[in-house]
Coordinates of C-alpha atoms in Angstrom, one line a residue:
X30 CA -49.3 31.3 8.9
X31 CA -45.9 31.7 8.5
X32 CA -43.2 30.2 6.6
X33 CA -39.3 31.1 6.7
X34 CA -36.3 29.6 4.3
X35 CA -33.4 29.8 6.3
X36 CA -30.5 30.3 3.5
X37 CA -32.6 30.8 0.0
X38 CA -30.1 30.2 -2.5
X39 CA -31.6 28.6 -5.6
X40 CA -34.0 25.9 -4.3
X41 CA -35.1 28.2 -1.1
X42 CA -35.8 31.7 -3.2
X43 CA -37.9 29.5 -6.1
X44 CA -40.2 27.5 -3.5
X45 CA -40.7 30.9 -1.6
X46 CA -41.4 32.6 -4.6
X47 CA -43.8 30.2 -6.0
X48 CA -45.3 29.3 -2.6
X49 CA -45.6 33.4 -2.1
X50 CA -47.3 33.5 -5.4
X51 CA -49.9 31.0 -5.4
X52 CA -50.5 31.1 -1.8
X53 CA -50.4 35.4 -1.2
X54 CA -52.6 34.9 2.3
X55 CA -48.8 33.2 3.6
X56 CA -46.0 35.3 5.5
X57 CA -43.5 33.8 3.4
X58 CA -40.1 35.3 4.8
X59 CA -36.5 34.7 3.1
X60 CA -33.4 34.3 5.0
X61 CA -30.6 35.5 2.8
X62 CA -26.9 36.4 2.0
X63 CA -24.4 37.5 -0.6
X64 CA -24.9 38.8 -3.9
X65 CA -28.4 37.3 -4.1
X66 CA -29.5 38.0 -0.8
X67 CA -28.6 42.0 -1.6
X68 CA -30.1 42.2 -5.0
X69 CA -33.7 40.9 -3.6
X70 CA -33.0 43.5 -0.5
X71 CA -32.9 45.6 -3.0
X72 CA -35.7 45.3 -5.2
X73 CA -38.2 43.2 -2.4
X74 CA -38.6 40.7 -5.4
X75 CA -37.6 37.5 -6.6
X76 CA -37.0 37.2 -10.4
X77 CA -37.8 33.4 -11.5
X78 CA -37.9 31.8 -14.6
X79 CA -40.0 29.1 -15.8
X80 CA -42.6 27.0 -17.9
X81 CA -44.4 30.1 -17.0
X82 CA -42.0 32.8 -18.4
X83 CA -40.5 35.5 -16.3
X84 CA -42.5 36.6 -13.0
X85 CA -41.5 38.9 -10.1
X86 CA -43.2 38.1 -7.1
X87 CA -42.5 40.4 -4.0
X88 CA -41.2 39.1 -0.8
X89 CA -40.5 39.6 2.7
X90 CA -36.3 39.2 3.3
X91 CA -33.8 39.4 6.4
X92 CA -30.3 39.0 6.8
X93 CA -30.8 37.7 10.0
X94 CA -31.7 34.3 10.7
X95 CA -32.9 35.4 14.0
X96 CA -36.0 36.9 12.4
X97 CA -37.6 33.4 11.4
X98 CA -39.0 33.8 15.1
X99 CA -42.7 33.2 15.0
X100 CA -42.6 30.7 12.1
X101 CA -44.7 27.6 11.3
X102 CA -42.6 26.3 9.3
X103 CA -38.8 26.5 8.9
X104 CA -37.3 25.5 5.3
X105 CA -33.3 25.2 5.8
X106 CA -31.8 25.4 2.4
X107 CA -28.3 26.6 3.4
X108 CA -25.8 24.4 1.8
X109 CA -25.4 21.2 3.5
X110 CA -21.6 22.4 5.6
X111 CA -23.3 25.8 6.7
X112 CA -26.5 23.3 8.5
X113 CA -24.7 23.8 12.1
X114 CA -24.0 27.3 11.7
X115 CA -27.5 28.3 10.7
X116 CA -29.2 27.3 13.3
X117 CA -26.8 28.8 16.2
X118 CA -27.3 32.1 14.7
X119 CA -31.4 31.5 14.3
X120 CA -31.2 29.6 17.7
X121 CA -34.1 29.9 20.4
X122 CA -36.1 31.4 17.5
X123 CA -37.1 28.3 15.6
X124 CA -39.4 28.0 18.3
X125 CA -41.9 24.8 17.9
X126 CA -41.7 25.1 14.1
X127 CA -41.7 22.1 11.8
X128 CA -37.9 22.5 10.4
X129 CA -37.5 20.9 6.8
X130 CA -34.2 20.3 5.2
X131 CA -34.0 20.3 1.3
X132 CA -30.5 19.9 1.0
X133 CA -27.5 17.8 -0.2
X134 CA -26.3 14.9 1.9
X135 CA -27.2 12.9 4.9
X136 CA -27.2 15.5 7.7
X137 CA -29.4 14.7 10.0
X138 CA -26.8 14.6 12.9
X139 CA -26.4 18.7 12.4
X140 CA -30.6 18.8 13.4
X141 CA -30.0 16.6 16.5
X142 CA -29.1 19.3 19.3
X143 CA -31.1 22.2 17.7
X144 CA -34.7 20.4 16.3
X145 CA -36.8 17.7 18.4
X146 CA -37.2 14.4 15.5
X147 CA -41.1 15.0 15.4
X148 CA -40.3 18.5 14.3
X149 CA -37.9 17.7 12.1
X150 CA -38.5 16.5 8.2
X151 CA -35.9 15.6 5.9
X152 CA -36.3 16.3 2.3
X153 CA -35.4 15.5 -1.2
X154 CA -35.8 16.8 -4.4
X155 CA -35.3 15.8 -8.1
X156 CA -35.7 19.5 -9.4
X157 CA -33.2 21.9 -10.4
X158 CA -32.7 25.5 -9.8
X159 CA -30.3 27.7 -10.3
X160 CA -29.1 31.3 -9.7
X161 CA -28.8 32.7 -13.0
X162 CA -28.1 36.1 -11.7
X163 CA -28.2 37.8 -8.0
X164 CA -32.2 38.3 -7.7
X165 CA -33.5 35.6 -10.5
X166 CA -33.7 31.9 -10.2
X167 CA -34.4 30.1 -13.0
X168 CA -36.3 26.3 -13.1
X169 CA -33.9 24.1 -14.8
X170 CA -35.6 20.7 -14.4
X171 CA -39.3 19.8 -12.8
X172 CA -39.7 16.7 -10.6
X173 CA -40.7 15.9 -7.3
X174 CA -39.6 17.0 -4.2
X175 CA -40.3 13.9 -1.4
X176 CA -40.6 14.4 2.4
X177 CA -40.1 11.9 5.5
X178 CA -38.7 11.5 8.9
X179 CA -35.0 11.9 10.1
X180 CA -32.9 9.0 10.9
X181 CA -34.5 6.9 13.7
X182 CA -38.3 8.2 13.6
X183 CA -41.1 6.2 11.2
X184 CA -43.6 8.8 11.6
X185 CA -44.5 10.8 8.7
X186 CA -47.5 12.7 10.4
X187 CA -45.1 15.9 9.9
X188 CA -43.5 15.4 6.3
X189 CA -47.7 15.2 5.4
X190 CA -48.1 18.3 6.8
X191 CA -45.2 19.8 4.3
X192 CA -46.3 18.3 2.1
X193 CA -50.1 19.9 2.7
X194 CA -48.5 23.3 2.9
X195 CA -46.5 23.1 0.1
X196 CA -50.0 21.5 -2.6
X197 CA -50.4 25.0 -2.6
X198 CA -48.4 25.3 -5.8
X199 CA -49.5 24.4 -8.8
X200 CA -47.3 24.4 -11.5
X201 CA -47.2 21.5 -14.0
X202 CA -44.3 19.2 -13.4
X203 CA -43.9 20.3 -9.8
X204 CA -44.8 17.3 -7.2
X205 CA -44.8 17.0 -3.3
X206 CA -45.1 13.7 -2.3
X207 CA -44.1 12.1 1.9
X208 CA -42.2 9.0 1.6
X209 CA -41.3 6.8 4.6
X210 CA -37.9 5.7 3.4
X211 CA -37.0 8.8 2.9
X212 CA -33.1 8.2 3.6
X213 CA -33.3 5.3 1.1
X214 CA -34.3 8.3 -1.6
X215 CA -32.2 10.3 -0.2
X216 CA -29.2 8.4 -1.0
X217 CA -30.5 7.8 -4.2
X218 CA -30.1 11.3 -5.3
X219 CA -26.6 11.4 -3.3
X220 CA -25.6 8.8 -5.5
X221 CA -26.4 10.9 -8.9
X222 CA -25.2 14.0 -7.4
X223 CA -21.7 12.1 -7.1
X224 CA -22.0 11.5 -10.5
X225 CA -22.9 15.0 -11.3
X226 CA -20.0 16.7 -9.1
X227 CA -17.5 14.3 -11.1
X228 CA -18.6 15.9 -14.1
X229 CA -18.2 18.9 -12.8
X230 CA -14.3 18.7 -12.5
X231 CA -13.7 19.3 -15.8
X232 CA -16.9 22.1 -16.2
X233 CA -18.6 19.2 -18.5
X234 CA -22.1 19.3 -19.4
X235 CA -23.4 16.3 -17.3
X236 CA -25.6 15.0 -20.2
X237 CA -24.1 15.6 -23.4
X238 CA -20.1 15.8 -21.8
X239 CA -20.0 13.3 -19.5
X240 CA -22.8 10.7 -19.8
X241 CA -23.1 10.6 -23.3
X242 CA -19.1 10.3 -24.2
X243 CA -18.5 6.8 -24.1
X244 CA -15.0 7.1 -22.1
X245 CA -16.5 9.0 -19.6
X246 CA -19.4 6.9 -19.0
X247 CA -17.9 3.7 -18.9
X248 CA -14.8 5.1 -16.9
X249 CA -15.7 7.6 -14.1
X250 CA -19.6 7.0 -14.3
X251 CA -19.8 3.5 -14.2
X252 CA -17.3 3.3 -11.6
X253 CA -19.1 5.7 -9.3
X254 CA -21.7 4.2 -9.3
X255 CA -20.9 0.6 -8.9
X256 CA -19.0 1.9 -5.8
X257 CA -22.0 3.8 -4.0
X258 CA -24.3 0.4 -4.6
X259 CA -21.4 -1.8 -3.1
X260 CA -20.9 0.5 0.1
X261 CA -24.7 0.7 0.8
X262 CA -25.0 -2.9 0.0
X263 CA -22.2 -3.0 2.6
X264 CA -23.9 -1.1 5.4
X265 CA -27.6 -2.4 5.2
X266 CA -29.0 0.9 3.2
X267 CA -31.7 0.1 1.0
X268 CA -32.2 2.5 -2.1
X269 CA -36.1 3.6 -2.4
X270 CA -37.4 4.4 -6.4
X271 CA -37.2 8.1 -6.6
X272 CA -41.1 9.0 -9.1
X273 CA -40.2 10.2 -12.5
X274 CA -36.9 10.1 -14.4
X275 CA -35.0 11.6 -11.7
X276 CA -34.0 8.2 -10.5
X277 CA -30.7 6.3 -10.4
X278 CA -32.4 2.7 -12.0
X279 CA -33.8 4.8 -14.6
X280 CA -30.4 6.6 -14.9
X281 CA -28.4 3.4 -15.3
X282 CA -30.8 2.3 -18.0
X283 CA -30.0 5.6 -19.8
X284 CA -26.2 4.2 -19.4
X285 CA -26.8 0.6 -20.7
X286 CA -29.5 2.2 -23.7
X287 CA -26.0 4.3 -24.6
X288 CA -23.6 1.0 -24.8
X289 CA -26.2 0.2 -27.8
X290 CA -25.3 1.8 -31.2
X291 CA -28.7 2.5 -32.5
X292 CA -30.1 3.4 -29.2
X293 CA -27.1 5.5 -28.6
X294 CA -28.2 7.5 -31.8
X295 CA -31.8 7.4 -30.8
X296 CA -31.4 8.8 -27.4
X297 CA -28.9 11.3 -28.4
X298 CA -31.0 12.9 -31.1
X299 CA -33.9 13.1 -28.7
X300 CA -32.3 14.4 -25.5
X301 CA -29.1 16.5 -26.9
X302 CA -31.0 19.2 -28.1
X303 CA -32.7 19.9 -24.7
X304 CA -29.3 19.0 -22.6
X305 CA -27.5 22.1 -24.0
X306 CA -30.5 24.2 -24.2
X307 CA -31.3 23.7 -20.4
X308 CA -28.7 22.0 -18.8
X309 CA -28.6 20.2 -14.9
X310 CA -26.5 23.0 -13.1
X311 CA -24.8 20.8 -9.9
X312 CA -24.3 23.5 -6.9
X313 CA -20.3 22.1 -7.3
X314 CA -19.8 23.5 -10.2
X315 CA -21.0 26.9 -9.3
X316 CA -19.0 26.9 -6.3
X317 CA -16.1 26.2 -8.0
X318 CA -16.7 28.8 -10.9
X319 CA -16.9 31.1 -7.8
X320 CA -13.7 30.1 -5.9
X321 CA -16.4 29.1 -2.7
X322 CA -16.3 25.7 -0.4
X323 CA -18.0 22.9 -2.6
X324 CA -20.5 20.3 -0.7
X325 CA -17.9 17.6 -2.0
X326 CA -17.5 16.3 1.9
X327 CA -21.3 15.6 2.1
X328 CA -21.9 14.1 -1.5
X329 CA -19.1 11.6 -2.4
X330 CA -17.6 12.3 0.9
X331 CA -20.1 10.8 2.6
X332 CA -19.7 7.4 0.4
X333 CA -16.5 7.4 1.0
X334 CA -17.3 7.6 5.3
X335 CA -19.9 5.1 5.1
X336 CA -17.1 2.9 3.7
X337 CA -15.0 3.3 6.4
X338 CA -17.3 2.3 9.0
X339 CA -18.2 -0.9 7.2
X340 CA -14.3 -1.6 7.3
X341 CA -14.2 -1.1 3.2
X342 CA -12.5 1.2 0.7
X343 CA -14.3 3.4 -1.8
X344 CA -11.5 4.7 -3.6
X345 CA -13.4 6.3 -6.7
X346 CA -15.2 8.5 -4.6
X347 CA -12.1 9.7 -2.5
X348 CA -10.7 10.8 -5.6
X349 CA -13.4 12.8 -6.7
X350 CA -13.0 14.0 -3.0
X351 CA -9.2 15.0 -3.2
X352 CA -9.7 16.3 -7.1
X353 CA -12.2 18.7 -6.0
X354 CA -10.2 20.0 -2.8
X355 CA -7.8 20.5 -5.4
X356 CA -9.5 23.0 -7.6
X357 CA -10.5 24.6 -4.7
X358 CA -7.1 25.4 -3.8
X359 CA -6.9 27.3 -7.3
X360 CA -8.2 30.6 -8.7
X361 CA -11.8 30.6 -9.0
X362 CA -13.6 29.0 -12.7
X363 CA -9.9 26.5 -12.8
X364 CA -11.2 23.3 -14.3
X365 CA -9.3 19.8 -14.9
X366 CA -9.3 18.9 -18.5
X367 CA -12.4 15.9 -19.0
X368 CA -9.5 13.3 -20.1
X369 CA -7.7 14.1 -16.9
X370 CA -10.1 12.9 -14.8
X371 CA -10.8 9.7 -17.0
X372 CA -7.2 9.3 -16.8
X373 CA -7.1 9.6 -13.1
X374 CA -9.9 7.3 -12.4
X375 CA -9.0 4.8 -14.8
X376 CA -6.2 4.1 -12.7
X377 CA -7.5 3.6 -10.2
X378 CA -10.2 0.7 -11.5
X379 CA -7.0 -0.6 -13.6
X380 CA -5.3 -1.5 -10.0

């Protein structure tokens, strides 16, 4: 059997790697680019990091997408604005392969000429990776990555079958689960991610910066996220439970437990420590530190869309929007300052 990731940036090179490791009888090809995608030419390996330490695991690479021809299985991790692109350049050679997206956004649309729906599975994960290096991902956060139809379809006969394939892996803290309401998790996570990339503007730690200092939270995080559950409240979306802690209810509790003094203290002293040690790294914040296009357009942007076609205004996501086209406009690693964007968004919700 054969399995291709089509773009392994973070997510892409750790699930080939572990999938390559624990399931060696698998052609397990990665499809890759830049900095990253030469050093593993380079050494045939991928470098990850983990609850089980540092492991090499050889793999089979390309730089061209073309060479996913023959594939069972398709895994497109490319970032969410490079979808389209992708698969021109892999084109007729998908062939009949089940195509999975794990990426950022609602982009089912970019599937629709390229991938037949019951071919095509839409996923969703609460993990996080990150490219610590060119060659070596690291495992910054477990959690479970969930599987289920595109926009339109209710069968989930293929997400099972990903779902099968990808069982294979056993490492503790790492769940596969299909879910038929999968876009209802998916914009669950699109909602934290918004909150994540608005930490990002100012290069904060999303735990320890941003949700944990009170201004923040009750300025630019509660305000996000009051918008995102007005516009999907708006346009008939209903959020699904994401398993775990990885979840936007549980999330919101974290923000109310905060408001309280002693539980502020309590939760503080317990998570702080493992916050700075291992902190969530949001793809935004990389691509910034890198002077590259950020997914801004599919994340908050995407709120913001959704509230236009319900005739409605989400201005707290816009911002975000127009703040981050901003730094992207400026040498690569610029950065607001955090009070800058409390002070930009507080005007807003002031109004």
């Amino acid at each position: 059997m054969k399995v291709s990731f089509l773009g392994a940036g973070a997510i892409g090179s750790m699930f080939a790697a572990l999938l390559k490791h624990y399931a060696p009888d698998l052609d397990v090809l990665v499809v890759v680019r830049g900095a990253h995608g030469q050093a593993i030419s380079e050494s045939g390996e991928i470098r990850t990091l983990g609850p089980w330490g540092t492991r090499s695991v050889p793999i089979a690479w390309s730089f061209d997408p073309a060479d996913v021809a023959g594939s069972d299985f398709v895994f497109v991790t490319v970032k969410s604005q490079g979808t389209a692109e992708a698969l021109q350049q892999a084109g007729d050679a998908i062939g009949d392969a089940v195509v999975v997206s794990i990426q950022n956004g609602i982009n089912d649309q970019a599937y629709a000429n390229h991938v037949a729906p019951e071919r095509l599975v839409m996923g969703m994960t609460t993990t996080n990776m990150a490219v610590r290096e060119p060659g070596t991902v690291s495992m910054q956060l477990d959690g479970c990555t969930l599987f289920g139809p595109p926009i339109g379809l209710n069968s989930i006969a293929a997400a099972e079958k990903v779902v099968e394939l990808l069982n294979r892996i056993h490492v503790p803290g790492l769940e596969f689960l299909p879910h038929s309401n999968i876009l209802g998790i998916r914009y669950n996570k699109l909602t934290i991610n918004a909150l994540g990339y608005a930490s990002c503007l100012s290069a904060s730690n999303f735990m320890t910066e941003a949700l944990f200092h009170r201004p923040w939270r009750r300025v630019v995080g509660r305000a996000i996220v009051d918008e995102c559950k007005r516009v999907y409240s708006a346009v008939g979306i209903q959020i699904a439970r994401i398993p775990g802690r990885s979840d936007l209810s549980r999330l919101e509790n974290l923000m109310l437990a905060l408001e309280l003094p002693i539980l502020d203290k309590v939760v503080q002293l317990g998570l702080r420590g493992k916050f700075e040690r291992s902190p969530i790294v949001f793809s935004l914040y990389q691509d910034l530190e890198r002077g590259k296009p950020t997914e801004v357009e599919h994340i908050n942007g995407q709120v913001v869309r959704l509230a236009e076609s319900a005739g409605i205004h989400a201005p707290v996501n816009r911002e975000i929007v127009s703040m981050t086209h901003e730094l992207e406009q400026q040498a690569a690693a610029t950065f607001y300052a955090r009070q800058d964007v409390i002070d930009r968004i507080s005007k807003l919700t002031a109004s």
